[in-house]
CSV table of C-alpha atoms (C1' of nucleotides) in Angstrom, one decimal:
chain,number,residue,atom,x,y,z
F,1,MET,CA,-16.0,12.4,20.5
F,2,ASN,CA,-12.7,13.9,19.4
F,3,GLU,CA,-14.2,16.1,16.7
F,4,HIS,CA,-12.8,19.3,18.0
F,5,LYS,CA,-9.5,18.3,19.5
F,6,PRO,CA,-7.4,16.2,17.1
F,7,GLU,CA,-4.5,16.2,19.6
F,8,GLU,CA,-6.7,14.4,22.1
F,9,SER,CA,-7.5,11.7,19.7
F,10,LEU,CA,-3.9,10.5,19.5
F,11,LYS,CA,-3.6,6.9,20.4
F,12,ILE,CA,-0.5,4.7,20.4
F,13,GLU,CA,-1.4,1.5,18.5
F,14,ASN,CA,1.9,-0.2,18.5
F,15,ILE,CA,5.5,0.2,19.6
F,16,VAL,CA,8.4,-1.7,18.2
F,17,ALA,CA,11.6,-1.8,20.3
F,18,SER,CA,14.9,-3.7,20.2
F,19,ALA,CA,17.1,-4.8,23.1
F,20,LYS,CA,20.1,-6.9,23.9
F,21,VAL,CA,19.4,-9.3,26.8
F,22,THR,CA,22.6,-11.3,26.8
F,23,GLU,CA,25.6,-12.3,24.6
F,24,SER,CA,24.2,-15.4,23.0
F,25,LEU,CA,21.3,-17.8,23.3
F,26,ASP,CA,20.6,-21.4,22.3
F,27,LEU,CA,17.5,-21.0,20.3
F,28,PRO,CA,16.6,-24.7,19.8
F,29,SER,CA,16.5,-25.3,23.6
F,30,LEU,CA,14.8,-22.0,24.2
F,31,ALA,CA,12.0,-23.0,21.8
F,32,SER,CA,11.5,-26.4,23.4
F,33,GLN,CA,11.5,-25.0,26.9
F,34,LEU,CA,9.3,-21.9,26.4
F,35,LYS,CA,5.6,-22.7,26.2
F,36,ASP,CA,4.4,-20.1,23.7
F,37,ALA,CA,7.6,-20.2,21.6
F,38,GLU,CA,7.7,-20.9,17.9
F,39,TYR,CA,10.8,-21.7,16.0
F,40,ASN,CA,11.4,-22.6,12.3
F,41,LYS,CA,14.9,-21.8,11.4
F,42,LYS,CA,14.0,-22.4,7.8
F,43,ARG,CA,11.3,-19.8,8.0
F,44,PHE,CA,12.8,-17.2,10.2
F,45,PRO,CA,16.1,-17.0,12.1
F,46,GLY,CA,14.5,-16.0,15.4
F,47,VAL,CA,12.3,-17.6,18.0
F,48,VAL,CA,8.8,-16.0,18.1
F,49,LEU,CA,7.4,-15.7,21.7
F,50,ARG,CA,3.9,-14.5,22.3
F,51,MET,CA,3.1,-13.0,25.6
F,52,GLN,CA,-0.5,-12.5,26.8
F,53,ASP,CA,-0.2,-10.2,29.7
F,54,PRO,CA,0.9,-7.1,27.9
F,55,LYS,CA,0.0,-8.6,24.5
F,56,ILE,CA,3.4,-8.5,23.0
F,57,ALA,CA,5.3,-10.6,20.5
F,58,ALA,CA,9.0,-11.1,21.0
F,59,LEU,CA,11.5,-12.1,18.3
F,60,ILE,CA,14.5,-13.7,20.0
F,61,PHE,CA,17.8,-14.2,18.2
F,62,GLY,CA,20.9,-16.3,18.8
F,63,SER,CA,22.9,-13.1,19.3
F,64,GLY,CA,21.0,-12.3,22.4
F,65,LYS,CA,19.2,-9.5,20.7
F,66,VAL,CA,15.5,-9.2,20.9
F,67,VAL,CA,12.7,-7.3,19.1
F,68,LEU,CA,9.4,-6.6,20.9
F,69,THR,CA,6.3,-5.6,19.0
F,70,GLY,CA,2.7,-5.1,19.8
F,71,ALA,CA,3.0,-2.9,22.9
F,72,LYS,CA,0.3,-0.2,23.2
F,73,SER,CA,2.2,1.9,25.7
F,74,ILE,CA,5.8,2.5,26.8
F,75,ASP,CA,4.8,1.1,30.2
F,76,SER,CA,3.6,-2.2,28.9
F,77,LEU,CA,6.6,-2.4,26.7
F,78,SER,CA,8.8,-2.1,29.8
F,79,ARG,CA,6.8,-4.7,31.6
F,80,GLY,CA,7.0,-7.0,28.6
F,81,LEU,CA,10.8,-6.8,28.5
F,82,GLU,CA,10.9,-7.5,32.3
F,83,ILE,CA,8.7,-10.6,31.9
F,84,LEU,CA,10.8,-11.8,29.0
F,85,GLY,CA,13.9,-11.4,31.2
F,86,ASP,CA,12.2,-13.4,34.0
F,87,GLN,CA,11.3,-16.2,31.7
F,88,LEU,CA,14.8,-16.5,30.4
F,89,ARG,CA,16.2,-16.4,33.9
F,90,ALA,CA,13.8,-19.1,34.9
F,91,LEU,CA,15.5,-21.3,32.3
F,92,GLY,CA,18.9,-20.7,34.1
F,93,ILE,CA,20.1,-18.1,31.7
F,94,ASP,CA,22.1,-15.1,33.0
F,95,ILE,CA,20.2,-12.0,32.2
F,96,PRO,CA,21.1,-8.6,33.6
F,97,GLU,CA,18.6,-7.1,36.1
F,98,ASN,CA,18.0,-3.7,34.5
F,99,LEU,CA,17.4,-4.4,30.8
F,100,THR,CA,17.4,-1.4,28.5
F,101,TYR,CA,15.7,-1.1,25.2
F,102,LYS,CA,15.5,1.3,22.3
F,103,ILE,CA,12.2,2.3,20.7
F,104,GLN,CA,12.5,1.9,16.9
F,105,ASN,CA,9.0,2.8,15.8
F,106,ILE,CA,5.8,4.0,17.2
F,107,VAL,CA,2.5,3.7,15.3
F,108,THR,CA,-0.2,6.2,16.4
F,109,SER,CA,-3.7,6.8,15.2
F,110,ALA,CA,-5.4,10.2,15.2
F,111,ASP,CA,-8.6,11.9,14.0
F,112,LEU,CA,-8.8,15.3,12.5
F,113,GLY,CA,-12.5,15.2,13.2
F,114,THR,CA,-13.4,16.3,9.7
F,115,PRO,CA,-13.5,14.5,6.4
F,116,ILE,CA,-10.8,15.7,4.0
F,117,ASN,CA,-10.5,15.7,0.2
F,118,LEU,CA,-7.5,13.6,-0.7
F,119,ASN,CA,-7.5,14.7,-4.3
F,120,LYS,CA,-7.1,18.4,-3.3
F,121,ILE,CA,-4.4,17.5,-0.8
F,122,ALA,CA,-2.6,15.6,-3.5
F,123,VAL,CA,-2.6,18.7,-5.6
F,124,GLY,CA,-1.9,21.3,-2.9
F,125,PHE,CA,0.9,19.5,-1.0
F,126,ASN,CA,4.4,19.1,-2.2
F,127,LEU,CA,4.1,16.4,-4.9
F,128,ASP,CA,7.3,14.7,-4.1
F,129,LYS,CA,6.4,14.0,-0.5
F,130,ILE,CA,3.1,12.5,-1.4
F,131,GLU,CA,1.9,9.3,-2.9
F,132,TYR,CA,-1.8,8.8,-3.5
F,133,GLU,CA,-2.9,5.9,-5.6
F,134,PRO,CA,-6.5,5.1,-4.6
F,135,GLU,CA,-6.5,2.2,-7.1
F,136,GLN,CA,-3.9,0.6,-4.8
F,137,PHE,CA,-4.7,1.9,-1.3
F,138,PRO,CA,-7.3,4.3,0.0
F,139,GLY,CA,-4.9,6.3,2.1
F,140,LEU,CA,-2.7,9.2,1.0
F,141,VAL,CA,0.9,8.7,2.0
F,142,TYR,CA,2.6,11.8,3.3
F,143,ARG,CA,6.3,11.8,4.3
F,144,LEU,CA,7.4,14.5,6.7
F,145,ASP,CA,11.0,15.5,7.3
F,146,ASP,CA,10.4,17.1,10.7
F,147,PRO,CA,9.3,15.1,12.5
F,148,LYS,CA,10.7,12.3,10.4
F,149,VAL,CA,7.5,10.2,10.1
F,150,VAL,CA,5.2,8.9,7.5
F,151,VAL,CA,1.5,9.8,7.8
F,152,LEU,CA,-1.3,7.9,6.1
F,153,LEU,CA,-4.3,10.3,5.6
F,154,PHE,CA,-7.8,9.0,4.9
F,155,GLY,CA,-10.8,10.6,3.5
F,156,SER,CA,-12.6,10.2,6.8
F,157,GLY,CA,-10.1,12.5,8.4
F,158,LYS,CA,-8.4,9.7,10.4
F,159,LEU,CA,-4.7,9.4,10.3
F,160,ILE,CA,-2.0,6.9,11.0
F,161,ILE,CA,1.4,8.2,12.0
F,162,THR,CA,4.3,5.8,11.8
F,163,GLY,CA,8.1,5.9,11.9
F,164,GLY,CA,8.3,8.0,15.0
F,165,LYS,CA,10.8,7.3,17.8
F,166,VAL,CA,9.0,9.2,20.6
F,167,PRO,CA,5.3,9.8,21.3
F,168,GLU,CA,5.8,13.5,20.7
F,169,ASP,CA,6.6,12.9,17.0
F,170,ALA,CA,3.0,12.0,16.3
F,171,ARG,CA,1.7,15.0,18.1
F,172,ARG,CA,4.0,17.3,16.1
F,173,ALA,CA,3.1,15.6,12.9
F,174,VAL,CA,-0.7,16.2,13.5
F,175,GLN,CA,0.0,19.7,14.5
F,176,ARG,CA,2.0,20.4,11.3
F,177,ILE,CA,-0.6,18.7,9.1
F,178,LEU,CA,-3.4,20.7,10.6
F,179,SER,CA,-1.6,24.0,9.9
F,180,GLU,CA,-0.7,23.0,6.4
F,181,LEU,CA,-4.3,22.0,5.7
F,182,SER,CA,-5.7,25.3,7.1
F,183,ASN,CA,-3.1,27.2,5.2
F,184,LEU,CA,-4.4,25.7,2.0
F,185,GLY,CA,-8.0,26.2,3.1
F,186,LEU,CA,-8.6,22.5,3.0
F,187,ILE,CA,-10.0,22.1,6.4
B,1,ARG,CA,43.5,1.9,-28.5
B,2,LEU,CA,41.9,-1.0,-30.0
B,3,ARG,CA,40.8,-2.3,-26.6
B,4,LYS,CA,39.0,0.9,-26.0
B,5,TRP,CA,37.2,0.7,-29.3
B,6,GLN,CA,36.2,-2.9,-28.7
B,7,ARG,CA,34.8,-2.0,-25.3
B,8,ARG,CA,32.8,0.8,-26.8
B,9,ILE,CA,31.4,-1.4,-29.4
B,10,ARG,CA,30.6,-4.0,-26.9
B,11,VAL,CA,28.8,-1.6,-24.6
B,12,SER,CA,27.1,-0.1,-27.5
B,13,ASN,CA,25.9,-3.5,-28.7
B,14,ALA,CA,24.6,-4.4,-25.3
B,15,THR,CA,22.8,-1.1,-25.0
B,16,GLU,CA,21.2,-1.4,-28.3
B,17,ARG,CA,20.3,-5.0,-27.7
B,18,ASN,CA,18.7,-4.1,-24.4
B,19,LEU,CA,16.8,-1.2,-25.9
B,20,ALA,CA,15.6,-3.3,-28.8
B,21,PHE,CA,14.4,-5.9,-26.3
B,22,ALA,CA,12.7,-3.3,-24.2
B,23,LEU,CA,10.9,-1.8,-27.2
B,24,SER,CA,9.8,-5.2,-28.4
B,25,GLU,CA,8.5,-5.9,-24.9
B,26,LEU,CA,6.6,-2.6,-24.9
B,27,ASP,CA,5.1,-3.5,-28.3
B,28,ARG,CA,4.1,-6.9,-27.2
B,29,MET,CA,2.4,-5.7,-24.0
B,30,ALA,CA,0.7,-2.8,-25.8
B,31,SER,CA,-0.6,-5.1,-28.5
B,32,ALA,CA,-2.0,-7.5,-25.9
B,33,LEU,CA,-3.8,-4.6,-24.3
B,34,GLY,CA,-4.9,-3.1,-27.5
B,35,LEU,CA,-3.2,0.2,-26.9
B,36,PRO,CA,-3.0,2.8,-29.6
B,37,ARG,CA,0.3,3.9,-31.2
B,38,ASN,CA,0.6,7.2,-29.3
B,39,VAL,CA,0.7,5.3,-26.0
B,40,ARG,CA,3.4,3.0,-27.3
B,41,GLU,CA,5.4,5.9,-28.4
B,42,THR,CA,4.9,7.7,-25.1
B,43,ALA,CA,6.0,4.5,-23.3
B,44,ALA,CA,9.1,4.3,-25.5
B,45,VAL,CA,10.0,7.9,-24.6
B,46,VAL,CA,9.6,7.2,-20.9
B,47,TYR,CA,11.7,4.1,-21.2
B,48,ARG,CA,14.5,5.9,-23.1
B,49,ASP,CA,14.4,8.7,-20.5
B,50,ALA,CA,14.8,6.1,-17.8
B,51,VAL,CA,17.7,4.6,-19.6
B,52,ASP,CA,19.4,8.0,-20.1
B,53,LYS,CA,19.1,8.6,-16.3
B,54,ASN,CA,20.5,5.2,-15.5
B,55,LEU,CA,17.4,4.2,-13.7
B,56,ILE,CA,17.6,0.6,-15.0
B,57,ARG,CA,20.4,-0.3,-12.6
B,58,GLY,CA,19.3,-2.9,-10.2
B,59,ARG,CA,16.0,-3.4,-12.1
B,60,SER,CA,14.9,-5.7,-14.8
B,61,ILE,CA,14.3,-4.4,-18.3
B,62,GLU,CA,10.9,-6.0,-18.3
B,63,GLY,CA,10.0,-4.3,-15.0
B,64,VAL,CA,10.9,-0.9,-16.2
B,65,ALA,CA,9.2,-1.5,-19.5
B,66,ALA,CA,6.0,-2.5,-17.8
B,67,ALA,CA,6.2,0.5,-15.5
B,68,ALA,CA,6.9,2.8,-18.4
B,69,LEU,CA,3.8,1.5,-20.2
B,70,TYR,CA,1.7,1.9,-17.1
B,71,ALA,CA,2.9,5.5,-16.8
B,72,ALA,CA,2.3,6.1,-20.5
B,73,CYS,CA,-1.3,4.9,-20.3
B,74,ARG,CA,-1.9,7.4,-17.5
B,75,GLN,CA,-0.2,10.2,-19.3
B,76,CYS,CA,-2.3,9.6,-22.3
B,77,SER,CA,-5.5,9.4,-20.2
B,78,VAL,CA,-6.2,5.9,-21.2
B,79,PRO,CA,-5.3,4.2,-17.8
B,80,ARG,CA,-4.8,0.5,-17.3
B,81,THR,CA,-4.8,-0.8,-13.8
B,82,LEU,CA,-1.6,-2.3,-12.4
B,83,ASP,CA,-3.3,-5.7,-12.5
B,84,GLU,CA,-4.0,-5.3,-16.2
B,85,ILE,CA,-0.4,-4.4,-17.0
B,86,ALA,CA,0.8,-7.3,-14.8
B,87,GLU,CA,-1.4,-9.7,-16.7
B,88,VAL,CA,0.6,-9.2,-19.9
B,89,SER,CA,3.9,-8.9,-18.2
B,90,ARG,CA,6.2,-11.5,-16.6
B,91,VAL,CA,6.8,-9.1,-13.7
B,92,SER,CA,4.5,-9.0,-10.7
B,93,ARG,CA,2.1,-6.2,-9.9
B,94,LYS,CA,4.1,-5.4,-6.8
B,95,GLU,CA,7.3,-5.0,-8.8
B,96,ILE,CA,5.7,-2.9,-11.5
B,97,GLY,CA,4.1,-0.6,-8.9
B,98,ARG,CA,7.4,-0.2,-7.1
B,99,THR,CA,9.3,0.5,-10.3
B,100,TYR,CA,6.6,2.9,-11.5
B,101,ARG,CA,6.9,4.9,-8.2
B,102,PHE,CA,10.7,5.1,-8.7
B,103,ILE,CA,10.8,6.2,-12.3
B,104,SER,CA,7.8,8.5,-11.8
B,105,ARG,CA,9.7,10.3,-9.1
B,106,GLU,CA,13.1,10.2,-10.8
B,107,LEU,CA,11.8,11.5,-14.1
B,108,GLY,CA,9.5,14.0,-12.4
B,109,LEU,CA,6.4,12.7,-14.3
B,110,LYS,CA,4.1,14.4,-11.8
B,111,LEU,CA,1.1,12.2,-12.6
B,112,LEU,CA,-2.1,13.0,-10.8
B,113,PRO,CA,-4.1,10.2,-9.4
B,114,THR,CA,-6.1,8.4,-12.1
B,115,SER,CA,-9.5,9.9,-12.6
B,116,PRO,CA,-12.5,7.6,-12.8
B,117,ILE,CA,-13.6,9.6,-15.8
B,118,ASP,CA,-10.7,8.3,-17.9
B,119,TYR,CA,-12.1,4.8,-17.6
B,120,VAL,CA,-15.5,5.7,-18.9
B,121,PRO,CA,-14.8,5.5,-22.7
B,122,ARG,CA,-13.2,2.1,-22.5
B,123,PHE,CA,-15.7,0.6,-20.1
B,124,CYS,CA,-18.7,2.0,-22.1
B,125,SER,CA,-17.4,0.7,-25.4
B,126,GLY,CA,-16.8,-2.6,-23.8
B,127,LEU,CA,-20.5,-2.5,-22.9
B,128,ASN,CA,-21.6,-1.2,-26.2
B,129,LEU,CA,-23.1,1.9,-24.6
B,130,LYS,CA,-23.8,5.0,-26.7
B,131,GLY,CA,-22.1,8.4,-26.3
B,132,GLU,CA,-25.1,9.8,-24.5
B,133,VAL,CA,-24.9,7.3,-21.7
B,134,GLN,CA,-21.2,7.9,-21.6
B,135,SER,CA,-21.6,11.7,-21.2
B,136,ARG,CA,-24.1,11.1,-18.4
B,137,ALA,CA,-21.7,8.9,-16.6
B,138,VAL,CA,-19.0,11.5,-16.9
B,139,GLU,CA,-21.3,14.1,-15.5
B,140,ILE,CA,-22.2,11.9,-12.6
B,141,LEU,CA,-18.5,11.4,-11.9
B,142,ARG,CA,-17.8,15.1,-12.1
B,143,GLN,CA,-20.4,15.8,-9.5
B,144,ALA,CA,-19.2,12.9,-7.4
B,145,GLY,CA,-15.7,14.4,-7.4
B,146,GLU,CA,-17.0,17.7,-6.2
B,147,ARG,CA,-18.9,16.1,-3.4
B,148,GLU,CA,-15.9,14.2,-2.2
B,149,LEU,CA,-17.4,10.8,-3.1
B,150,THR,CA,-14.3,9.6,-4.7
B,151,SER,CA,-11.7,10.1,-2.0
B,152,GLY,CA,-10.0,6.8,-1.3
B,153,ARG,CA,-12.2,4.8,-3.5
B,154,GLY,CA,-10.9,2.8,-6.4
B,155,PRO,CA,-11.3,4.8,-9.7
B,156,THR,CA,-12.5,1.7,-11.6
B,157,GLY,CA,-15.2,1.0,-9.0
B,158,VAL,CA,-16.6,4.5,-9.0
B,159,ALA,CA,-16.5,4.6,-12.8
B,160,ALA,CA,-18.3,1.3,-13.0
B,161,ALA,CA,-21.1,2.5,-10.6
B,162,ALA,CA,-21.5,5.7,-12.6
B,163,ILE,CA,-21.8,3.8,-15.8
B,164,TYR,CA,-24.3,1.4,-14.2
B,165,ILE,CA,-26.5,4.3,-13.2
B,166,SER,CA,-26.2,6.1,-16.5
B,167,SER,CA,-27.0,3.0,-18.4
B,168,ILE,CA,-30.3,2.8,-16.5
B,169,LEU,CA,-31.0,6.5,-16.8
B,170,GLY,CA,-30.4,6.2,-20.6
B,171,GLY,CA,-32.7,3.3,-21.0
B,172,GLU,CA,-29.9,1.0,-22.0
B,173,ARG,CA,-29.6,-0.9,-18.8
B,174,ARG,CA,-26.6,-3.1,-18.2
B,175,THR,CA,-26.6,-5.5,-15.2
B,176,GLN,CA,-24.2,-5.0,-12.3
B,177,ARG,CA,-22.6,-8.2,-13.4
B,178,GLU,CA,-21.9,-7.0,-17.0
B,179,VAL,CA,-20.5,-3.8,-15.7
B,180,ALA,CA,-18.4,-5.6,-13.1
B,181,GLU,CA,-17.0,-7.8,-15.8
B,182,VAL,CA,-15.6,-5.1,-18.0
B,183,ALA,CA,-14.5,-2.9,-15.1
B,184,GLY,CA,-12.7,-5.6,-13.4
B,185,VAL,CA,-14.4,-5.1,-10.0
B,186,THR,CA,-16.9,-7.2,-8.1
B,187,GLU,CA,-20.6,-6.7,-8.1
B,188,VAL,CA,-20.4,-5.9,-4.4
B,189,THR,CA,-18.1,-2.9,-5.1
B,190,ILE,CA,-20.5,-1.6,-7.8
B,191,ARG,CA,-23.4,-2.0,-5.4
B,192,ASN,CA,-21.6,-0.1,-2.6
B,193,ARG,CA,-20.5,2.8,-4.9
B,194,TYR,CA,-23.8,2.9,-6.6
B,195,LYS,CA,-25.7,3.2,-3.4
B,196,GLU,CA,-23.5,6.0,-2.2
B,197,LEU,CA,-23.7,7.9,-5.5
B,198,ALA,CA,-27.5,7.4,-5.7
B,199,GLU,CA,-28.2,8.7,-2.2
B,200,LYS,CA,-25.7,11.5,-2.1
B,201,LEU,CA,-26.3,12.8,-5.6
B,202,ASP,CA,-30.0,12.6,-5.5
B,203,VAL,CA,-30.0,10.6,-8.7
B,204,GLU,CA,-33.1,8.7,-8.0
B,205,ILE,CA,-33.5,5.6,-10.0
B,206,ILE,CA,-36.7,3.7,-10.4
B,207,LEU,CA,-35.9,0.1,-11.1
M,1,DA,C1',-27.2,-9.8,0.8
M,2,DA,C1',-24.9,-10.2,5.2
M,3,DG,C1',-20.7,-11.9,7.7
M,4,DT,C1',-16.2,-13.2,8.2
M,5,DT,C1',-11.5,-13.3,6.9
M,6,DA,C1',-7.8,-11.4,4.5
M,7,DC,C1',-5.0,-8.5,1.6
M,8,DT,C1',-3.4,-3.5,0.0
M,9,DT,C1',-0.1,0.7,2.5
M,10,DT,C1',3.3,2.7,6.1
M,11,DC,C1',7.5,1.7,9.8
M,12,DA,C1',11.7,-0.4,12.3
M,13,DA,C1',14.7,-3.9,14.3
M,14,DA,C1',16.7,-8.6,14.3
M,15,DA,C1',20.2,-12.7,11.2
M,16,DG,C1',20.8,-14.5,6.9
M,17,DC,C1',19.9,-15.7,2.3
I,1,DG,C1',15.0,-7.2,-1.6
I,2,DC,C1',12.9,-11.3,1.2
I,3,DT,C1',11.6,-13.9,5.5
I,4,DT,C1',8.7,-12.6,10.7
I,5,DT,C1',6.1,-9.5,14.3
I,6,DA,C1',2.2,-6.0,15.6
I,7,DA,C1',-1.2,-2.4,14.6
I,8,DA,C1',-4.4,1.1,12.7
I,9,DA,C1',-6.7,3.3,8.8
I,10,DA,C1',-10.7,2.3,4.5
I,11,DG,C1',-11.5,-0.1,0.3
I,12,DT,C1',-11.9,-4.2,-2.1
I,13,DA,C1',-11.9,-9.3,-2.7
I,14,DA,C1',-13.1,-14.0,-1.7
I,15,DC,C1',-15.6,-17.3,0.7
I,16,DT,C1',-19.5,-19.0,3.7
I,17,DT,C1',-24.0,-18.8,5.4
DNA sequence: AAGTTACTTTCAAAAGC
DNA sequence: GCTTTAAAAAGTAACTT
């Protein structure tokens, strides 16, 4: 399917973003009024709100700050924040109309289309940027400086790129890995 | 000044006391695991190097000692899994692994991933298998490595499967359960690895 | 033996211990 | 460092059927 075009196999699997929706929130009342809200101050200081539409989980804090996770696209992330704003406004809370957010992390999957030998990569790549402990985890952990992301490489040729701030980071990471692998004759 | 001397003596005492404790810990764990003296000495060197580079800061002596022992086993080609080290330590497997990564990087140990081959002697002796069966298992693993059948798989599981196969080929069959026991993996894992090795290495086995 | 569930690794933010 | 969220990769583990 994507065997010959790794770049076309790029798929955003999860986006984590933060935002500030207001100055302060009364979490106990929020938790009791919102249907899918969960709140255990002993367990975690924020309210956990699960949305179904764009399947997103929101962590709401007393400071008015929020964390959104689970979005599979920037568009659904935006919609999720809008929906959250509407739900809070429906409770009589003053929430600005144009909420802004900051993407903190994007998790992307990709496929090189060819199996790779992790042992050889572990020897050929810069040792201090790699961690490969098959006893612990089947993936090889490769930390890139530019783009500043962490890539998990699997023997199947599939990858997970995480730590990026923009979708482009994943594409550049795959591009860089492909050239490094070909330079070492490992692909 | 006298103060300065007292301080030096105090620091020196604490340092020596900590080192003595660490060394006794290394010895206790090594004994519990039945590790030879060269491994204990290697671990002691790793630990001392870690102390000299102030890598103990913010870490427990026991954690660093356990990580040093784990590293020493690998350096000496007689690997123990993190779980095995954790069993004789008071520190969790997670903490040992984290500390190992840290000292490994800071001391530039440059350890390659553990090879399944290094587990063969220990597992085979645990199963009372002769050198011939052992050699055959090593050969199977060598081929498995070349054919990329070890990427991402647990070294102990692959080694166990190879030994299972060689024990049958050598006419000294050990059951999957027996091999699983000494290797510390499940029978399911041995079965999965064994099937893969058998079909991709055309090592036909008649049961 | 097959299935299912779950845990390992990576990442980032939030408030507080 | 921990707690909580989400998600993928592939291997291994632990239960149930």
